[in-house]
Coordinates of C-alpha atoms in Angstrom, one line a residue:
X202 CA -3.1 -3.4 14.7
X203 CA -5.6 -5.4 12.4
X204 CA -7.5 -3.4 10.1
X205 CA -11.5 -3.1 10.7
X206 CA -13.5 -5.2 7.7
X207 CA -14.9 -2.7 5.2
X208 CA -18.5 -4.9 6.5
X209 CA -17.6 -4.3 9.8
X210 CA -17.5 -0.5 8.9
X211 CA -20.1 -0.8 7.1
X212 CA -22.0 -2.3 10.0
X213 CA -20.6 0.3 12.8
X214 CA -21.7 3.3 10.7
X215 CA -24.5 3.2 7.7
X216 CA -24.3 7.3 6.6
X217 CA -21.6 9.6 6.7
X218 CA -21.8 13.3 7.2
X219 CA -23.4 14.9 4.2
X220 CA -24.6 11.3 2.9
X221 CA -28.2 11.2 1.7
X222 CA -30.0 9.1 4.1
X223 CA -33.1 8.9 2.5
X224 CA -34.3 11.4 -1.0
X225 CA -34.4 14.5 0.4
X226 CA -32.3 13.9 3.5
X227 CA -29.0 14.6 4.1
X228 CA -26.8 13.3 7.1
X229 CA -25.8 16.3 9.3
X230 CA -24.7 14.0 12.6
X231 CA -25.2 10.9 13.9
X232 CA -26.7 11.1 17.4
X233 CA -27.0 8.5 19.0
X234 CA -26.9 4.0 18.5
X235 CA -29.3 2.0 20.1
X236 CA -29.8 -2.1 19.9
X237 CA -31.8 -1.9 17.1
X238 CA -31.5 1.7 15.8
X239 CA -29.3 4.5 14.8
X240 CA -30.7 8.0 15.7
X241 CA -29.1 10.7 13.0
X242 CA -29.6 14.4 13.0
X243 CA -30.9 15.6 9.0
X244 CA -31.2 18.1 6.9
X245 CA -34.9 18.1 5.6
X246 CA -34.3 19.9 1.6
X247 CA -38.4 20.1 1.4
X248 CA -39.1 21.8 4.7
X249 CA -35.8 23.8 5.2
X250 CA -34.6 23.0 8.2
X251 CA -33.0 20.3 10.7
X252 CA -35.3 17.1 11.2
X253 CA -34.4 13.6 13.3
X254 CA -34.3 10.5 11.4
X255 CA -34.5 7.3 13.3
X256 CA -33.2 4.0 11.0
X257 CA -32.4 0.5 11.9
X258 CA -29.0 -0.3 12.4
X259 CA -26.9 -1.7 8.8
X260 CA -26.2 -5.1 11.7
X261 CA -30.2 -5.2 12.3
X262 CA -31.6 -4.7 8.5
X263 CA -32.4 -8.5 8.4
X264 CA -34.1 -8.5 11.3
X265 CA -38.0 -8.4 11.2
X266 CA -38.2 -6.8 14.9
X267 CA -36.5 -3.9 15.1
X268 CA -38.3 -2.7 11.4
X269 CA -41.6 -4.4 12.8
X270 CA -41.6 -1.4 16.0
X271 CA -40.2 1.2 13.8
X272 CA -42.8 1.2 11.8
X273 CA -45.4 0.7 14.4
X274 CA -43.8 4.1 16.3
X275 CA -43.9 5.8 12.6
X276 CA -47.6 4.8 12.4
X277 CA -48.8 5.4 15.9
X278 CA -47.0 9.3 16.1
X279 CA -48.2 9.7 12.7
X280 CA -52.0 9.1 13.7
X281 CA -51.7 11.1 17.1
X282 CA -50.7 14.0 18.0
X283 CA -50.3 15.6 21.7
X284 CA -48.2 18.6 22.4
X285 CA -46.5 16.3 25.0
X286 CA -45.1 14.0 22.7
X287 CA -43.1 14.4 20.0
X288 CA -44.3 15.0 16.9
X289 CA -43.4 12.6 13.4
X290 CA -43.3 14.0 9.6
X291 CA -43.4 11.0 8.1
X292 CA -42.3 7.7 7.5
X293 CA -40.1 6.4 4.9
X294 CA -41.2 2.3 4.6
X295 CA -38.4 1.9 1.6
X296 CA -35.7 2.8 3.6
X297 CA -37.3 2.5 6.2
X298 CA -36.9 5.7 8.4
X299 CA -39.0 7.9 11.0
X300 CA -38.2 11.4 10.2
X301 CA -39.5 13.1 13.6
X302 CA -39.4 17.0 14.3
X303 CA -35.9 18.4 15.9
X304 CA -36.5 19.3 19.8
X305 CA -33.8 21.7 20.7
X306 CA -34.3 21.2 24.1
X307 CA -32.0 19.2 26.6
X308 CA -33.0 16.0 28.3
X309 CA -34.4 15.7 31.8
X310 CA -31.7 12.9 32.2
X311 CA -28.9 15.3 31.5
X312 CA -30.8 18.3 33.4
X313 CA -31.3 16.1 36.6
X314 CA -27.0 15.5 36.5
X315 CA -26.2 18.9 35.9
X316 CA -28.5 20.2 39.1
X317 CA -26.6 17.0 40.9
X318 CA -23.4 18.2 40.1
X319 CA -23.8 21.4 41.0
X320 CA -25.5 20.9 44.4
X321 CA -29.1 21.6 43.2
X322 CA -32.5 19.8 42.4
X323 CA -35.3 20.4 40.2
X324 CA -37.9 23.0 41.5
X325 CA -41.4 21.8 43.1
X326 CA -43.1 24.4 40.1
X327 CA -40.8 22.4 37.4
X328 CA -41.5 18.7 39.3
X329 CA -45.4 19.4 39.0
X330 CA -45.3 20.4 35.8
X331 CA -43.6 17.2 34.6
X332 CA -46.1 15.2 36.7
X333 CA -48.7 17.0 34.7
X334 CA -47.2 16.9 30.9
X335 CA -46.4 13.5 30.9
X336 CA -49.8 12.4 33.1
X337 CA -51.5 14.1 30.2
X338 CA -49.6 12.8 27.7
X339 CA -50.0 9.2 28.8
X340 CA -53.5 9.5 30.0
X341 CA -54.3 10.4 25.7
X342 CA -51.7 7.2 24.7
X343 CA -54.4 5.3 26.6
X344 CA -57.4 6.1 25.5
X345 CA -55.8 4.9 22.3
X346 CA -55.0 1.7 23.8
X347 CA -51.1 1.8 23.3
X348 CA -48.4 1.7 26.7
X349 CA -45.3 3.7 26.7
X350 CA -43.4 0.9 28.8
X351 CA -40.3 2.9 28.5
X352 CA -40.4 6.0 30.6
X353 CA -37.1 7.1 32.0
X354 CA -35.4 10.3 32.2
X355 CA -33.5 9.7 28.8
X356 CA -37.0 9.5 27.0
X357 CA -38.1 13.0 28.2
X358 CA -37.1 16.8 26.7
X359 CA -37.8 19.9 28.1
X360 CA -39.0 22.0 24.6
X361 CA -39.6 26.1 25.4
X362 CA -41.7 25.0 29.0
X363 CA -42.8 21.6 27.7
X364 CA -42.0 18.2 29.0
X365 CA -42.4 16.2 25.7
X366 CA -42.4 12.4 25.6
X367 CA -40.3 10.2 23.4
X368 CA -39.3 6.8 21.9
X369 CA -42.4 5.1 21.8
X370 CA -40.9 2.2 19.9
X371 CA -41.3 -0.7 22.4
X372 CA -44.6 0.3 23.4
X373 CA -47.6 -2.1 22.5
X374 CA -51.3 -2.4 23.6
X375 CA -52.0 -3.8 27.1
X376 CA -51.8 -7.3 27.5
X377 CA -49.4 -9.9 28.3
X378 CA -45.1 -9.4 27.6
X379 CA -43.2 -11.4 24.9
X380 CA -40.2 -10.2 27.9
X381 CA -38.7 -8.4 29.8
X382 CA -39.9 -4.9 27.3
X383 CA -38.3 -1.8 28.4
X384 CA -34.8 0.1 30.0
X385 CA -33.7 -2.4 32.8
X386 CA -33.4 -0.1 35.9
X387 CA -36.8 1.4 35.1
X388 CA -38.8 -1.6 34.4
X389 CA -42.0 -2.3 36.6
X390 CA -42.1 -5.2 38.8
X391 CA -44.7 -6.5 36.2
X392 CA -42.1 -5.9 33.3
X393 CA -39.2 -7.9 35.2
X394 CA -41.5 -10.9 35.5
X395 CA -42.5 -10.7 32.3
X396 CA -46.2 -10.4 33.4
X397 CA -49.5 -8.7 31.9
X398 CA -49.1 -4.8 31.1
X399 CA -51.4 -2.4 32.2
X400 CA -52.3 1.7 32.4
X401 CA -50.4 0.9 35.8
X402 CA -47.1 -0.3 34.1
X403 CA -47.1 3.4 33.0
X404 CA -48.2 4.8 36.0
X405 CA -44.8 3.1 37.8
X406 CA -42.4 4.7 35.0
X407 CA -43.9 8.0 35.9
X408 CA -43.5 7.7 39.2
X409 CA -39.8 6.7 38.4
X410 CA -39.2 9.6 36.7
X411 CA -40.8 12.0 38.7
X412 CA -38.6 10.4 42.0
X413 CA -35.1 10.7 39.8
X414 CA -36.1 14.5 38.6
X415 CA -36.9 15.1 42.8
X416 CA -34.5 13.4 44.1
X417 CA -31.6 13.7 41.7
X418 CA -31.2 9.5 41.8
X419 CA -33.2 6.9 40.8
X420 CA -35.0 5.2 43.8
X421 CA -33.4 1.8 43.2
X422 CA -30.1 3.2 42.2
X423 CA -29.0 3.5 38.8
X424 CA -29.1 -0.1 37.6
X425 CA -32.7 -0.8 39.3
X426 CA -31.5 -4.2 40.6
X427 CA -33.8 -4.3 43.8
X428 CA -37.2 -2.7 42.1
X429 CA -39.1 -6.0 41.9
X430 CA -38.1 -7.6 45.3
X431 CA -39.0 -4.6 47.7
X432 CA -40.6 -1.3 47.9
X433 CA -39.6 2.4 47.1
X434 CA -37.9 4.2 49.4
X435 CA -40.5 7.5 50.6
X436 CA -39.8 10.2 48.8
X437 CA -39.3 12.0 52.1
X438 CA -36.6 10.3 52.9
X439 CA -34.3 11.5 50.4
X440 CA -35.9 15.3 50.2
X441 CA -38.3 17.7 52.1
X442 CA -41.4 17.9 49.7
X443 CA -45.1 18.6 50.0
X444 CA -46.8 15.7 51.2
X445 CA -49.6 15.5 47.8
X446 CA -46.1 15.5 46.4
X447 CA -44.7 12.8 47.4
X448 CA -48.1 10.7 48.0
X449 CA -48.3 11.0 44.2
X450 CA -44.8 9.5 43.5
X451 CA -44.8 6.7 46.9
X452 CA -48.4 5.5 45.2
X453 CA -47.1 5.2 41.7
X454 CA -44.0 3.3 42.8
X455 CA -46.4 0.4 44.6
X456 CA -45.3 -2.7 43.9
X457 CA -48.6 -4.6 42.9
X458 CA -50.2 -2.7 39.9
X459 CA -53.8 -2.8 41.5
X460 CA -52.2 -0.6 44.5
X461 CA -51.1 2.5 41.9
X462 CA -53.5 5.6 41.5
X463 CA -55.0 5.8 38.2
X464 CA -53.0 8.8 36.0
X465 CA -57.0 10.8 36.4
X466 CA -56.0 10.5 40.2
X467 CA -52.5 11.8 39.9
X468 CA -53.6 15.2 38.3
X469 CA -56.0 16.5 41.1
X470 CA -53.2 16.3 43.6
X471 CA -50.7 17.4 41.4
X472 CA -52.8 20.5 40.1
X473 CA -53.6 21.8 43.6
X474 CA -49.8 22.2 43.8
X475 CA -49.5 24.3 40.1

């Protein structure tokens, strides 16, 4: 068997256990590898305790994208703060890194499978709630003029009773897409044509999220191929729930953005059921 090049080590991997990431940082894990970023779990010598650090990927460093959205997520948690999204210490433009706070919670990705498995969905309480955390959290990324454009199940942790939103780093201000921006199976018919964003392109991710956490599946399936060419399935179809309910998730999941409730909309239906 060939051996690996050390630069193709080098490029799989950039810190080992106990490596300092960054001064004052020291590797305890790595978590996770995206396209453009390597997630790692820290040790934070100044505050004590465990911290995230997000980094772009050795195989990505001479790329002016993926450092160009870190540091716009570094800025944009950095100047806002919402107890539904999580929260950044600071950001390290030398490295660069985003050191974000640790959420010891699990994510509503991996809580939706392990209801699935075991026979079980997510409680109407718990589904309402959700609707209402991340409405709330959106509704303030708004009136700041910046779209998520990547909510999924994956991006969301359950935190001590709190939905908390995460991975803002492809979001932008409305306006038209460089792309197809966002997870494929959750994109927004406006995403998959590469079209004009809007509050509304949020407003479908929720309701994406919210139908998955319901219904224990993802409306179009799990690799979304169909979302652009024809509408949702009811919610009712594939589970008994409250009719506000489900009028909440049907609406966001409209295929033509001027058809969706507004998130201000969502929460009146959605608090007469908390």
């Amino acid at each position: 068997m060939k051996e690996e090049a050390p630069q193709a080590r080098r490029a799989r991997w950039a810190f080992r256990v106990g490596a300092e990431l960054a001064p004052g940082y020291r590797v305890v894990e790595h978590l996770s590898r995206a396209r453009d970023l390597d997630v790692y779990d820290v040790w934070s010598e100044e505050r004590g305790c465990r911290c995230v650090a997000k980094v772009v990927r050795p195989d990505r460093l001479e790329l002016e994208g993926p450092r160009r959205h870190l540091l716009r997520e570094g800025r944009l948690l950095l100047e806002l703060t919402h107890p539904h999204i999580v929260r950044a210490y600071e950001f390290l433009e030398a490295q660069p890194a985003l050191i974000l706070e640790t959420l010891t919670g699990a994510t509503l990705s991996w809580i939706v499978r392990d209801l699935r498995e075991r026979g079980r969905r997510l409680p109407l309480q718990d589904l309402v709630h959700l609707g209402l955390h991340l409405g709330s959290a959106l509704r303030y990324l708004h009136r700041h003029d910046f779209l998520h454009l990547d909510l999924k199940p994956s991006n969301v942790v359950s935190e001590q009773t709190l939905a908390k939103l995460m991975d803002l780093s492809v979001g932008r201000p409305p306006g038209p897409l460089p792309g197809q921006v966002g997870s494929y199976a959750y994109m927004s018919p406006e995403q998959l044509r590469a079209g004009e964003a809007t509050a509304a392109t949020d407003v479908w991710g929720l309701g994406m999220v919210l139908f998955e956490a319901a219904a224990g599946e993802p409306p179009f399936g799990r690799r979304g191929r169909r979302g652009h060419r024809q509408r949702a399935p009811g919610l009712r179809t594939v589970r008994r729930m409250p009719g506000p309910f489900a009028a909440v998730v049907d609406g966001c999941l409209e295929l033509e953005p001027e058809r969706r409730p507004q998130l201000a909309e969502i929460a009146e239906p959605l608090g007469s059921l908390g």
